[in-house]
Short mmCIF file of C-alpha atoms in Angstrom, two decimals:
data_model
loop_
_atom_site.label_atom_id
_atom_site.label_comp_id
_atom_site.label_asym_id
_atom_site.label_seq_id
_atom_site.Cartn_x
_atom_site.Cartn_y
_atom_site.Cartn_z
CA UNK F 224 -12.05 -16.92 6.17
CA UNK F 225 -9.09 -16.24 7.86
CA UNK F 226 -6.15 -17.48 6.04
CA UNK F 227 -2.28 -17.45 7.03
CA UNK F 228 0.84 -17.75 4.83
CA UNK F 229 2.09 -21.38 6.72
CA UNK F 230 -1.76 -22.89 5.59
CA UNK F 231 -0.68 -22.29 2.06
CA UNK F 232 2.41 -23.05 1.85
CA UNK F 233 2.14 -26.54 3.54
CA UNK F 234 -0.82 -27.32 1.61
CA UNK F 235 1.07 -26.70 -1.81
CA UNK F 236 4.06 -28.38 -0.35
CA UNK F 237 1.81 -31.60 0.38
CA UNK F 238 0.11 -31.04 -3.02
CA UNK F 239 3.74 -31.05 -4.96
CA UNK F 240 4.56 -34.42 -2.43
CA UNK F 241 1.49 -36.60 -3.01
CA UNK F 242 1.54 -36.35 -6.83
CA UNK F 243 5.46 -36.55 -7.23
CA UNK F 244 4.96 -32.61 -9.07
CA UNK F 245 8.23 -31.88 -11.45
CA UNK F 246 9.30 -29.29 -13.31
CA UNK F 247 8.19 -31.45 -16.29
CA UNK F 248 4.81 -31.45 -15.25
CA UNK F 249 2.02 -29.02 -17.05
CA UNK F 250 -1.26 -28.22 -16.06
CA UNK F 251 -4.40 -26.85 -17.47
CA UNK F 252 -6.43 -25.01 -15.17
CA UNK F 253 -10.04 -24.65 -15.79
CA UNK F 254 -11.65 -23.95 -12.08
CA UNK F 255 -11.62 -20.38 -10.63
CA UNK F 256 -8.48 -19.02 -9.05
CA UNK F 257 -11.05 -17.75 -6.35
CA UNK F 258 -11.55 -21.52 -5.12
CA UNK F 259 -9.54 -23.19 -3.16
CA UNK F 260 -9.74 -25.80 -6.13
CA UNK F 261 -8.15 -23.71 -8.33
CA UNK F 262 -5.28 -21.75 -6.53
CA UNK F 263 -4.27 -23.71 -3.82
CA UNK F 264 -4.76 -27.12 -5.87
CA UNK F 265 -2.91 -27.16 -9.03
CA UNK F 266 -1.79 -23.88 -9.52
CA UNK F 267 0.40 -22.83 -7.21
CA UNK F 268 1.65 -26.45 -6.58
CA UNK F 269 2.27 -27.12 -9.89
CA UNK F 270 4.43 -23.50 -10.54
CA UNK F 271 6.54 -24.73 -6.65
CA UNK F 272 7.24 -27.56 -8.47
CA UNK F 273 9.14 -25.64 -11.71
CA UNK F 274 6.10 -26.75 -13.52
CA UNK F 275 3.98 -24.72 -16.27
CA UNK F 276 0.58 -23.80 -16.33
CA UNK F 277 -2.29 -23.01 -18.73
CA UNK F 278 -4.83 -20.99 -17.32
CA UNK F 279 -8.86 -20.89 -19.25
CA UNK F 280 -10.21 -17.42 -18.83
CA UNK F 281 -14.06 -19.53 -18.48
CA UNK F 282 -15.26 -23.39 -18.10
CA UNK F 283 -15.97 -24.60 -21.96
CA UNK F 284 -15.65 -28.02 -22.45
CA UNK F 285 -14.66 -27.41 -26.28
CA UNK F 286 -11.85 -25.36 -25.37
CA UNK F 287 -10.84 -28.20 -22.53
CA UNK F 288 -10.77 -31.03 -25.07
CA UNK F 289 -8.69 -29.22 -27.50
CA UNK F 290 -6.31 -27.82 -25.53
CA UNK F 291 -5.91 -31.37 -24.02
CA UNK F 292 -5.13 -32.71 -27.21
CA UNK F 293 -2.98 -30.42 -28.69
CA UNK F 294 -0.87 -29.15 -25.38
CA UNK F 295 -0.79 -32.65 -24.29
CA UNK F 296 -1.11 -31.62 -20.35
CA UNK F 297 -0.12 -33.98 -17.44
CA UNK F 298 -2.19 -32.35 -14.90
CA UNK F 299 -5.92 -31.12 -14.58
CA UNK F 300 -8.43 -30.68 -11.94
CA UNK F 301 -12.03 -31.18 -12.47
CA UNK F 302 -15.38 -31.12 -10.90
CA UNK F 303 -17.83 -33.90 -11.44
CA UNK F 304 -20.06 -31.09 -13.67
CA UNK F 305 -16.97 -30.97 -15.73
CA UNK F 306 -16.29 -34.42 -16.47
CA UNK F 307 -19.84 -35.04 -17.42
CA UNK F 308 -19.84 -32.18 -19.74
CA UNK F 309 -16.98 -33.70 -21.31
CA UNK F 310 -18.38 -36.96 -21.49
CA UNK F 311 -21.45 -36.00 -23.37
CA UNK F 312 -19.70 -34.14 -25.72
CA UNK F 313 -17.08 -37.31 -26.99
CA UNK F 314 -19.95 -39.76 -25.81
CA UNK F 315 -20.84 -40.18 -29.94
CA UNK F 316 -16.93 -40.20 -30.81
CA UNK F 317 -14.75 -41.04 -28.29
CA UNK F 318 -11.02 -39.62 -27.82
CA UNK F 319 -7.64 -40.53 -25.87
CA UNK F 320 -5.91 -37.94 -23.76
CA UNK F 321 -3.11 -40.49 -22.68
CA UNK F 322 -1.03 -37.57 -22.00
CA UNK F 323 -2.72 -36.73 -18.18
CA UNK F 324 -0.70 -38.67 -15.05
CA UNK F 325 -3.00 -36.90 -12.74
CA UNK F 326 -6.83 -36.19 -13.01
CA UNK F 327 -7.54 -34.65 -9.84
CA UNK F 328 -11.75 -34.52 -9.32
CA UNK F 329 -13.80 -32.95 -6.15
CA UNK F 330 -16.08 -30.12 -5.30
CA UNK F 331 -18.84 -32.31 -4.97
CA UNK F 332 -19.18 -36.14 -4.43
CA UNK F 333 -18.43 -37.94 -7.74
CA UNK F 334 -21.68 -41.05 -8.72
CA UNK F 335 -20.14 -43.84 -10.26
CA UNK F 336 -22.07 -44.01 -13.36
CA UNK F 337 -20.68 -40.36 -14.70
CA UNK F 338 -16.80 -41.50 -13.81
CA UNK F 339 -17.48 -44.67 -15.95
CA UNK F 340 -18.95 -42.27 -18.90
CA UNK F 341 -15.82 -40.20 -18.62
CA UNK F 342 -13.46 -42.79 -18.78
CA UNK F 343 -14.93 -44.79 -21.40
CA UNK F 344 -15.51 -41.45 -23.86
CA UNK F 345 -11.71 -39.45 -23.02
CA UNK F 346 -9.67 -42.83 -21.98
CA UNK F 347 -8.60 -41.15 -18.81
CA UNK F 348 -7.82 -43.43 -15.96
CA UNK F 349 -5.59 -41.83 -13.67
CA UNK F 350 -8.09 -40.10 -11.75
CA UNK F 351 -7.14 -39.15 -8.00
CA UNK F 352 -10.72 -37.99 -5.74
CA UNK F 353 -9.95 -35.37 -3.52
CA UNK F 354 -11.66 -34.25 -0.94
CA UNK F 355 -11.37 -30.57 1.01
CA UNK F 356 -12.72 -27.40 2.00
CA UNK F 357 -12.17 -23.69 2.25
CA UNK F 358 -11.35 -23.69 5.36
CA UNK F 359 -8.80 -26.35 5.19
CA UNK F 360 -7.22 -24.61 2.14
CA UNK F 361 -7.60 -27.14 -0.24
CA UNK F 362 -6.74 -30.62 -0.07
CA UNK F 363 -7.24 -32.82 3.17
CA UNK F 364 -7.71 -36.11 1.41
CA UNK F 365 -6.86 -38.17 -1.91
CA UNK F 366 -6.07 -41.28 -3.45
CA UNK F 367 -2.62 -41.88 -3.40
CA UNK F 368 -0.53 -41.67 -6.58
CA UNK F 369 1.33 -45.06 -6.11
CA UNK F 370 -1.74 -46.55 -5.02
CA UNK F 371 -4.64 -48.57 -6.96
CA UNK F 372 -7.49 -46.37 -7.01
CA UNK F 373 -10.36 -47.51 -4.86
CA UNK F 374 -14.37 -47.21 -5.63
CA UNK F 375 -15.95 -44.00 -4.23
CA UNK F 376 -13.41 -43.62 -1.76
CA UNK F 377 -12.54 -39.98 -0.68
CA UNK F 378 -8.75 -41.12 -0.29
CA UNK F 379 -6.58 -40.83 2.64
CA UNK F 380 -5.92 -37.58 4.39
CA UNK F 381 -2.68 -36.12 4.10
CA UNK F 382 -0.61 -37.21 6.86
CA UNK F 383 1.87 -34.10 6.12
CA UNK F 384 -0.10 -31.27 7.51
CA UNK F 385 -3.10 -33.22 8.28
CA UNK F 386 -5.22 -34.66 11.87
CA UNK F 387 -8.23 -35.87 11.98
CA UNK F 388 -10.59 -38.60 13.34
CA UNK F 389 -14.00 -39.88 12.61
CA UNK F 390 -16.42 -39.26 15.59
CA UNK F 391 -19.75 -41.22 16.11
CA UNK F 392 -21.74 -38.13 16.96
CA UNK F 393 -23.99 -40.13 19.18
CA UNK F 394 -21.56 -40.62 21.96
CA UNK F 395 -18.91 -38.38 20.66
CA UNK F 396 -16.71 -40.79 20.72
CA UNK F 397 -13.78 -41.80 17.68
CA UNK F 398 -15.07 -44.71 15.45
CA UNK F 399 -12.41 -47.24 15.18
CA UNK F 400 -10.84 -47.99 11.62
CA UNK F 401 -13.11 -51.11 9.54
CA UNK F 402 -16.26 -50.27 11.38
CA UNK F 403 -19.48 -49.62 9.84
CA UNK F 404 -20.43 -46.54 12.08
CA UNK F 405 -21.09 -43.33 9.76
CA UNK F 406 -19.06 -40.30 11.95
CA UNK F 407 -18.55 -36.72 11.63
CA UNK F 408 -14.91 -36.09 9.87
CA UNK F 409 -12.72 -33.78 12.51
CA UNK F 410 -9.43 -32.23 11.53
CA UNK F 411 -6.58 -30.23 12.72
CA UNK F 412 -3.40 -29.23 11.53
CA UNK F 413 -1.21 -26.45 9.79
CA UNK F 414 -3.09 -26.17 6.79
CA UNK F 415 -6.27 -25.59 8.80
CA UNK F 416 -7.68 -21.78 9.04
CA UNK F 417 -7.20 -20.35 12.48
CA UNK F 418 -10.97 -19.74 12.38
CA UNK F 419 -14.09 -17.17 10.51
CA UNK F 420 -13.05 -13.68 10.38
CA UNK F 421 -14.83 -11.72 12.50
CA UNK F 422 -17.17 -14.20 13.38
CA UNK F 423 -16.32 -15.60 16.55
CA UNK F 424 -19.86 -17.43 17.06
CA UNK F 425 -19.45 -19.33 13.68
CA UNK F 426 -15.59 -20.34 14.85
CA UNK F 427 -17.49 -21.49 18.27
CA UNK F 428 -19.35 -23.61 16.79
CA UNK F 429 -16.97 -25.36 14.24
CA UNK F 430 -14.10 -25.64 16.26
CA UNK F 431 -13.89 -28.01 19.70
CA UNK F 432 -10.70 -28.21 21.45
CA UNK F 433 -8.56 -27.35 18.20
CA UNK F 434 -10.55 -29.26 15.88
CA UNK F 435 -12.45 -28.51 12.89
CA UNK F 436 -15.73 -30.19 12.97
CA UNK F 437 -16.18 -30.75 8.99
CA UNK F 438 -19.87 -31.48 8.69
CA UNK F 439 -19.28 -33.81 6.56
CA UNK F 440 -20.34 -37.67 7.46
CA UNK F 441 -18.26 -40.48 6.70
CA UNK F 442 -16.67 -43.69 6.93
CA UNK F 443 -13.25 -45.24 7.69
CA UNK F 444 -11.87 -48.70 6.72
CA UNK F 445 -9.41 -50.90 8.09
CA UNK F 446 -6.41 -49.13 5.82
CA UNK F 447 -7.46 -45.78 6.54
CA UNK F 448 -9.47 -44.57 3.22
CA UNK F 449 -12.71 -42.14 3.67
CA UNK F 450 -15.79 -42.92 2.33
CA UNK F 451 -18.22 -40.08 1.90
CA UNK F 452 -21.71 -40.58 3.23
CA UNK F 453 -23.39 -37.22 3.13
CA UNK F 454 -23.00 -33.73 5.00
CA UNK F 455 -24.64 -33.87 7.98
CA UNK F 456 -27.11 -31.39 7.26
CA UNK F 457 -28.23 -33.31 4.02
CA UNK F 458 -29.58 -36.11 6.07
CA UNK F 459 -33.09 -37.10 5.36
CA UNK F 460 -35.14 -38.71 8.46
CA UNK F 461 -37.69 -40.75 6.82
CA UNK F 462 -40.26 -42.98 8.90
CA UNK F 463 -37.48 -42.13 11.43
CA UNK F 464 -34.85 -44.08 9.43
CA UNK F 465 -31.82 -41.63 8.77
CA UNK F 466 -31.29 -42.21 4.66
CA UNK F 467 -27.89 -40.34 3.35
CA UNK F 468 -28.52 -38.81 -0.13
CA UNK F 469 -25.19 -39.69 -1.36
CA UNK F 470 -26.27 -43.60 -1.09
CA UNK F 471 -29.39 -43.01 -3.23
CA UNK F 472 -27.98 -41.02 -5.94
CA UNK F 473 -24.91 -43.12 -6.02
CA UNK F 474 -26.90 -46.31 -6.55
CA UNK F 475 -29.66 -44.01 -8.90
CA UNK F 476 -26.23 -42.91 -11.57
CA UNK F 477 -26.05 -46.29 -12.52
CA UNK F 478 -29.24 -46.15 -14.47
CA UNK F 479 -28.92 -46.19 -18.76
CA UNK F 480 -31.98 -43.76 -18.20
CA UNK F 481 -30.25 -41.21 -16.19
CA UNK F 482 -28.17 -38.13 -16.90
CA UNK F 483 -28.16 -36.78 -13.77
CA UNK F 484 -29.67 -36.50 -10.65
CA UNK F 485 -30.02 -34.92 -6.86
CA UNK F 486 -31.52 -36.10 -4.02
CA UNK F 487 -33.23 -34.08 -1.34
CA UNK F 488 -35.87 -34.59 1.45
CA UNK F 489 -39.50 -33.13 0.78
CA UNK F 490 -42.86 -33.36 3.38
CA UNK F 491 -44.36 -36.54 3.42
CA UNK F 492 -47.93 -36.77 5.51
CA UNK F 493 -46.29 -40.13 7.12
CA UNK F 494 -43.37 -40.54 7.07
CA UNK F 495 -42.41 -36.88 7.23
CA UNK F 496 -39.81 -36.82 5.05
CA UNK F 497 -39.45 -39.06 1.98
CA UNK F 498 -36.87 -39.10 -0.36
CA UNK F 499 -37.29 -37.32 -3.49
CA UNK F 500 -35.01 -37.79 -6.30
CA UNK F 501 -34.71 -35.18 -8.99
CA UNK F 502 -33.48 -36.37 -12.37
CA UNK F 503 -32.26 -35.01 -15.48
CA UNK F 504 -33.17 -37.44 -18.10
CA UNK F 505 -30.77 -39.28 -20.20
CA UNK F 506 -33.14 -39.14 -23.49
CA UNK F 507 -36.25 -36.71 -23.53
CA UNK F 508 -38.74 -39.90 -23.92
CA UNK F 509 -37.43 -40.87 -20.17
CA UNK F 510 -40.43 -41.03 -18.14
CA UNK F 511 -40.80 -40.95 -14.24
CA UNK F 512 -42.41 -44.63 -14.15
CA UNK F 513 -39.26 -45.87 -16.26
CA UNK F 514 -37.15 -44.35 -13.80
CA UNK F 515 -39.40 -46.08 -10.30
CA UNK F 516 -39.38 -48.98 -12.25
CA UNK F 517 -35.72 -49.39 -12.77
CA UNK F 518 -35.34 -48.42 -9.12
CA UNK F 519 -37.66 -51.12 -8.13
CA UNK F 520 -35.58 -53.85 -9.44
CA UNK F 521 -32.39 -51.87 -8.01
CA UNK F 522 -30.98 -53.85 -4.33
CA UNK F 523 -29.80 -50.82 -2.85
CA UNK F 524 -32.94 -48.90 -3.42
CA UNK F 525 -35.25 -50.78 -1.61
CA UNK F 526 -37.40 -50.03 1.54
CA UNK F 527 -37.03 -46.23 3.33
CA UNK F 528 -34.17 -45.90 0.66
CA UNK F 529 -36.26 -45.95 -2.33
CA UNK F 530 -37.27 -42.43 -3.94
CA UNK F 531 -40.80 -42.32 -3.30
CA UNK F 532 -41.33 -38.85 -5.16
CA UNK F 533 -39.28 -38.49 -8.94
CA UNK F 534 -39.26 -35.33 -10.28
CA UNK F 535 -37.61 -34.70 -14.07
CA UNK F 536 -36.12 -31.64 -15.02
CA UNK F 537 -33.97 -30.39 -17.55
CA UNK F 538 -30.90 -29.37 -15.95
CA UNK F 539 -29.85 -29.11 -11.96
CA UNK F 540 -29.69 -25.74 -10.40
CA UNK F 541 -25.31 -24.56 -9.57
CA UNK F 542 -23.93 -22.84 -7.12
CA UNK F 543 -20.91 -20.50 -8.69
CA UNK F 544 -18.87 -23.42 -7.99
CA UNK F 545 -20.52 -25.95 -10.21
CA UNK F 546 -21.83 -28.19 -7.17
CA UNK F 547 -25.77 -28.91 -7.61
CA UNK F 548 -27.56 -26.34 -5.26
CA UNK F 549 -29.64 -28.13 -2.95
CA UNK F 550 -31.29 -25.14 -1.06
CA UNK F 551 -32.42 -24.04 -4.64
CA UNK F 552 -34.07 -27.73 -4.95
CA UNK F 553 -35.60 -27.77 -1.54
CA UNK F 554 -37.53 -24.58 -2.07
CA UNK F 555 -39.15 -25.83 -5.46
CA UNK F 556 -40.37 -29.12 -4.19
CA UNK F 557 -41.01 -28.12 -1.03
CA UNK F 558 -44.69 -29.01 -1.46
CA UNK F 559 -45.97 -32.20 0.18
CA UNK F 560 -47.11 -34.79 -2.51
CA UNK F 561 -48.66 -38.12 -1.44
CA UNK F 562 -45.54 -40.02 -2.68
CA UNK F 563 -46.27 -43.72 -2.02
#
């Protein structure tokens, strides 16, 4: 990834701008200085801003909580792996870190049912989504920091260094603000990479007439927040229905009987595709008919949306970056079961 010294230094400048940074402001870092997450996020930000940091050599969510407690940070940055492995660990005795202003959380979409775990076991309730990617050098959108935060939104993208539209991919055309219509995210601007080093077919493709095509399908409402749908190459096609992954395992998180959980497309003699849902189990007596039944009764699981294959495991495959790999998932259910 080609990377020049103006996209950093306008994405730590927006950074330092869209939390109000200071000099009194301290952060603990726990995510790789080899992510964008890490570096370009809080770190560098943070020290532009006269700040002080704490860096953890490794993710341990011991060493998170105590530090928290006794260095009293304002500032962190999490992924949703993170917080849940933080939330189990106070769920039995729960703590207050009322010291944080700014929880920043992304990598991965965050389910609503782990954010309400993490909040309820750590008292932390100035968290701020964000939303990037590598090749934007960090942040592109987040909940403003004088703003109530809203429910699964991705924020707003940074007006400071930031373009974009959503495009309905069906007639390539921009989706207008407080419509329904899922788009493709496009972006341009001066924290943007100038393109794939030495890879001038990958830039083709990505980038149309200075844009960045994100792959990443979303929303827009009427004030200009993002709502995350699913990447576009996550899609399932069931019974020739498209069914966003994102939706299911939002609405599945909610469940008492679920830890975690991923949803992919498998074969399906029918329908082609169904959706299969792959759960970690909140309690080991958790069976996969408790789990169909709850999603039986659930409104936004019904019809093409419903998983018709559950599978239980005991923990979700990671990338190095902590986000569930779904490849890894694909190729050990990729057998066709008779689902219903």
């Amino acid at each position: 990834m080609r990377q020049t010294h103006r996209n950093t230094s306008s994405q730590c400048e927006a950074v330092e701008q869209v939390y109000d940074l200071t000099s009194a402001d301290h952060a603990l870092v726990c995510t790789p200085l080899f992510h964008v997450g890490g570096l370009q996020l809080i770190l560098l930000p943070v020290l532009l801003a006269g700040g002080s940091v704490t860096l953890m050599r490794k993710w341990d969510k011991g060493e998170w909580i105590e530090r928290s407690l006794a260095m009293r940070p304002t500032v962190t940055a999490l992924v949703p792996t993170m917080m849940i492995d933080i939330a189990n660990a106070c769920a039995e005795k729960p703590i207050t870190l009322d010291s944080y202003r700014v929880c920043m959380v992304g990598g991965s979409a965050l389910p609503p049912g782990p954010l309400k775990r993490f909040n309820d076991s750590t008292g932390i309730t100035c968290i701020r989504t964000v939303y990037g990617q590598t090749e934007q050098n960090g942040l592109c959108s987040t909940e403003p920091a004088d703003e109530t935060p809203r429910y699964l939104t991705m924020g707003k993208p940074l007006a400071q260094i930031i373009e974009w539209q959503v495009v309905d991919l069906d007639i390539m055309e921009p989706v207008a603000h407080g419509s329904s219509t899922v788009g493709e995210l496009w972006v341009r601007g001066d924290a943007l990479t100038p393109g794939y080093w030495n890879n001038p077919r990958g830039s083709a493709e990505r980038f149309l007439d200075g844009w960045f095509r994100t792959g990443d399908m979303v929303t827009v409402d009427g004030d200009g927040y993002l709502y995350f749908a699913d990447r576009a190459d996550d899609m399932i096609i069931s019974g020739g229905e498209n069914v966003f992954p994102q939706v299911v395992e939002n609405a599945m998180s909610l469940s008492p009987l679920i830890s975690e959980v991923s949803v992919i497309g498998t074969p399906h003699e029918r329908y082609v595709h169904q959706v299969t849902a792959i759960v970690v189990p909140a309690k080991p007596e958790v069976t996969i008919e408790d789990i169909a039944a709850w999603c039986r009764e659930h409104p936004d699981l019904q019809g093409l949306q419903s998983p018709r294959r559950i599978e239980i495991v005991e923990q979700l495959p990671r990338t190095p970056n902590n986000k569930v790999d779904r490849m890894a998932l694909r190729k050990l259910f990729s057998s066709s079961l008779p689902g219903r």
